Amino acid sequence: MFDTDRPTIGVVARLTEQKFTNLLADKGAPLDEILSLPINILMAADGNKKSPLYATMEELEKKHRNLVWLRNGPLLNDKREPLTFDATAQLVYASSDFLLNPALYEP
């Protein structure tokens, strides 16, 4: 659970090699180290559930209580319908003190 006295870093990304993997989600990569700091990470990231990235993110989420990973549609609007990814991303932006936008390159 988040500690409200800690700053929150927001991340909105796709779980792909270009956008995310090598920078943060590989085993032994910086995200595991970052999560040991006194911060919170609120992340909206979606991708192929069969991808090794997806499994790595699930492991990190179980290991670190200060990581909340929002997948597509986990939140409900006032009509009890799943939020779109864009709406979830807006919640991340609005709830964060800092934003982290990883990318190896832009096409």
mmCIF file of C-alpha atoms in Angstrom:
data_model
loop_
_atom_site.group_PDB
_atom_site.id
_atom_site.type_symbol
_atom_site.label_atom_id
_atom_site.label_comp_id
_atom_site.label_asym_id
_atom_site.label_seq_id
_atom_site.Cartn_x
_atom_site.Cartn_y
_atom_site.Cartn_z
ATOM 1 C CA MET A 1 0.000 0.000 0.000
ATOM 2 C CA PHE A 2 1.174 3.498 -0.753
ATOM 3 C CA ASP A 3 2.730 5.649 1.936
ATOM 4 C CA THR A 4 1.244 9.101 1.356
ATOM 5 C CA ASP A 5 4.312 10.774 2.863
ATOM 6 C CA ARG A 6 6.432 9.498 -0.047
ATOM 7 C CA PRO A 7 6.543 11.116 -3.499
ATOM 8 C CA THR A 8 4.701 9.253 -6.243
ATOM 9 C CA ILE A 9 6.288 8.662 -9.641
ATOM 10 C CA GLY A 10 3.830 8.038 -12.452
ATOM 11 C CA VAL A 11 4.616 5.868 -15.469
ATOM 12 C CA VAL A 12 2.381 5.407 -18.509
ATOM 13 C CA ALA A 13 3.863 2.999 -21.047
ATOM 14 C CA ARG A 14 3.391 -0.065 -23.200
ATOM 15 C CA LEU A 15 5.195 -3.215 -22.143
ATOM 16 C CA THR A 16 7.363 -3.424 -25.242
ATOM 17 C CA GLU A 17 11.085 -3.531 -25.919
ATOM 18 C CA GLN A 18 10.962 -0.026 -27.381
ATOM 19 C CA LYS A 19 9.134 1.627 -24.537
ATOM 20 C CA PHE A 20 9.846 -0.214 -21.379
ATOM 21 C CA THR A 21 11.622 -3.496 -21.041
ATOM 22 C CA ASN A 22 15.330 -2.901 -21.222
ATOM 23 C CA LEU A 23 15.047 0.318 -19.274
ATOM 24 C CA LEU A 24 13.035 -0.850 -16.310
ATOM 25 C CA ALA A 25 11.455 -4.270 -16.295
ATOM 26 C CA ASP A 26 14.238 -6.773 -16.980
ATOM 27 C CA LYS A 27 15.256 -8.793 -13.962
ATOM 28 C CA GLY A 28 18.012 -6.997 -12.108
ATOM 29 C CA ALA A 29 17.198 -3.740 -13.893
ATOM 30 C CA PRO A 30 16.814 -0.337 -12.271
ATOM 31 C CA LEU A 31 13.096 -0.649 -11.409
ATOM 32 C CA ASP A 32 13.850 -3.231 -8.730
ATOM 33 C CA GLU A 33 16.454 -0.863 -7.237
ATOM 34 C CA ILE A 34 14.214 2.186 -7.591
ATOM 35 C CA LEU A 35 11.432 0.424 -5.706
ATOM 36 C CA SER A 36 13.715 -0.004 -2.700
ATOM 37 C CA LEU A 37 13.823 3.816 -2.353
ATOM 38 C CA PRO A 38 11.287 5.723 -0.208
ATOM 39 C CA ILE A 39 8.964 6.431 -3.165
ATOM 40 C CA ASN A 40 5.736 5.130 -4.666
ATOM 41 C CA ILE A 41 5.326 4.135 -8.301
ATOM 42 C CA LEU A 42 1.918 4.271 -9.927
ATOM 43 C CA MET A 43 2.044 2.700 -13.359
ATOM 44 C CA ALA A 44 -0.427 2.291 -16.199
ATOM 45 C CA ALA A 45 1.158 -0.231 -18.541
ATOM 46 C CA ASP A 46 -0.394 -2.846 -20.707
ATOM 47 C CA GLY A 47 0.896 -5.484 -23.070
ATOM 48 C CA ASN A 48 0.757 -9.076 -24.158
ATOM 49 C CA LYS A 49 -0.081 -11.259 -21.144
ATOM 50 C CA LYS A 50 2.146 -14.023 -22.573
ATOM 51 C CA SER A 51 5.139 -11.702 -22.713
ATOM 52 C CA PRO A 52 8.028 -12.214 -20.269
ATOM 53 C CA LEU A 53 7.655 -8.502 -19.476
ATOM 54 C CA TYR A 54 4.159 -9.052 -18.183
ATOM 55 C CA ALA A 55 5.336 -11.841 -15.880
ATOM 56 C CA THR A 56 8.254 -9.722 -14.646
ATOM 57 C CA MET A 57 5.918 -6.846 -13.813
ATOM 58 C CA GLU A 58 3.622 -9.217 -11.918
ATOM 59 C CA GLU A 59 6.613 -10.446 -9.887
ATOM 60 C CA LEU A 60 7.725 -6.887 -9.112
ATOM 61 C CA GLU A 61 4.210 -5.928 -8.051
ATOM 62 C CA LYS A 62 4.056 -8.852 -5.602
ATOM 63 C CA LYS A 63 7.514 -8.067 -4.223
ATOM 64 C CA HIS A 64 7.115 -4.316 -3.727
ATOM 65 C CA ARG A 65 4.193 -2.830 -1.826
ATOM 66 C CA ASN A 66 5.030 0.648 -3.141
ATOM 67 C CA LEU A 67 4.311 -0.365 -6.776
ATOM 68 C CA VAL A 68 0.768 -0.217 -8.094
ATOM 69 C CA TRP A 69 0.411 -1.493 -11.638
ATOM 70 C CA LEU A 70 -2.845 -0.578 -13.365
ATOM 71 C CA ARG A 71 -3.648 -2.831 -16.273
ATOM 72 C CA ASN A 72 -6.212 -1.977 -18.919
ATOM 73 C CA GLY A 73 -9.648 -1.821 -17.331
ATOM 74 C CA PRO A 74 -8.950 -2.547 -13.632
ATOM 75 C CA LEU A 75 -10.735 0.606 -12.486
ATOM 76 C CA LEU A 76 -14.417 1.352 -12.833
ATOM 77 C CA ASN A 77 -16.136 4.618 -13.661
ATOM 78 C CA ASP A 78 -19.265 5.865 -11.895
ATOM 79 C CA LYS A 79 -21.387 3.562 -14.107
ATOM 80 C CA ARG A 80 -19.329 0.548 -12.948
ATOM 81 C CA GLU A 81 -17.797 0.162 -16.433
ATOM 82 C CA PRO A 82 -14.061 -0.464 -16.913
ATOM 83 C CA LEU A 83 -12.057 2.681 -17.592
ATOM 84 C CA THR A 84 -10.270 2.918 -20.914
ATOM 85 C CA PHE A 85 -6.477 2.949 -20.927
ATOM 86 C CA ASP A 86 -6.558 6.677 -21.722
ATOM 87 C CA ALA A 87 -8.739 7.374 -18.686
ATOM 88 C CA THR A 88 -6.481 5.241 -16.499
ATOM 89 C CA ALA A 89 -3.437 7.148 -17.816
ATOM 90 C CA GLN A 90 -5.099 10.446 -16.925
ATOM 91 C CA LEU A 91 -5.566 9.202 -13.352
ATOM 92 C CA VAL A 92 -1.867 8.328 -13.181
ATOM 93 C CA TYR A 93 -0.870 11.774 -14.459
ATOM 94 C CA ALA A 94 -3.183 13.526 -11.999
ATOM 95 C CA SER A 95 -2.046 11.432 -9.017
ATOM 96 C CA SER A 96 1.713 11.698 -9.545
ATOM 97 C CA ASP A 97 4.301 14.095 -8.188
ATOM 98 C CA PHE A 98 6.763 13.171 -10.967
ATOM 99 C CA LEU A 99 6.452 11.442 -14.337
ATOM 100 C CA LEU A 100 8.827 8.880 -15.843
ATOM 101 C CA ASN A 101 8.464 8.301 -19.585
ATOM 102 C CA PRO A 102 10.905 5.606 -20.665
ATOM 103 C CA ALA A 103 11.755 4.981 -24.308
ATOM 104 C CA LEU A 104 14.761 3.596 -26.131
ATOM 105 C CA TYR A 105 13.799 5.544 -29.251
ATOM 106 C CA GLU A 106 10.845 7.217 -30.933
ATOM 107 C CA PRO A 107 9.858 6.143 -34.438
#
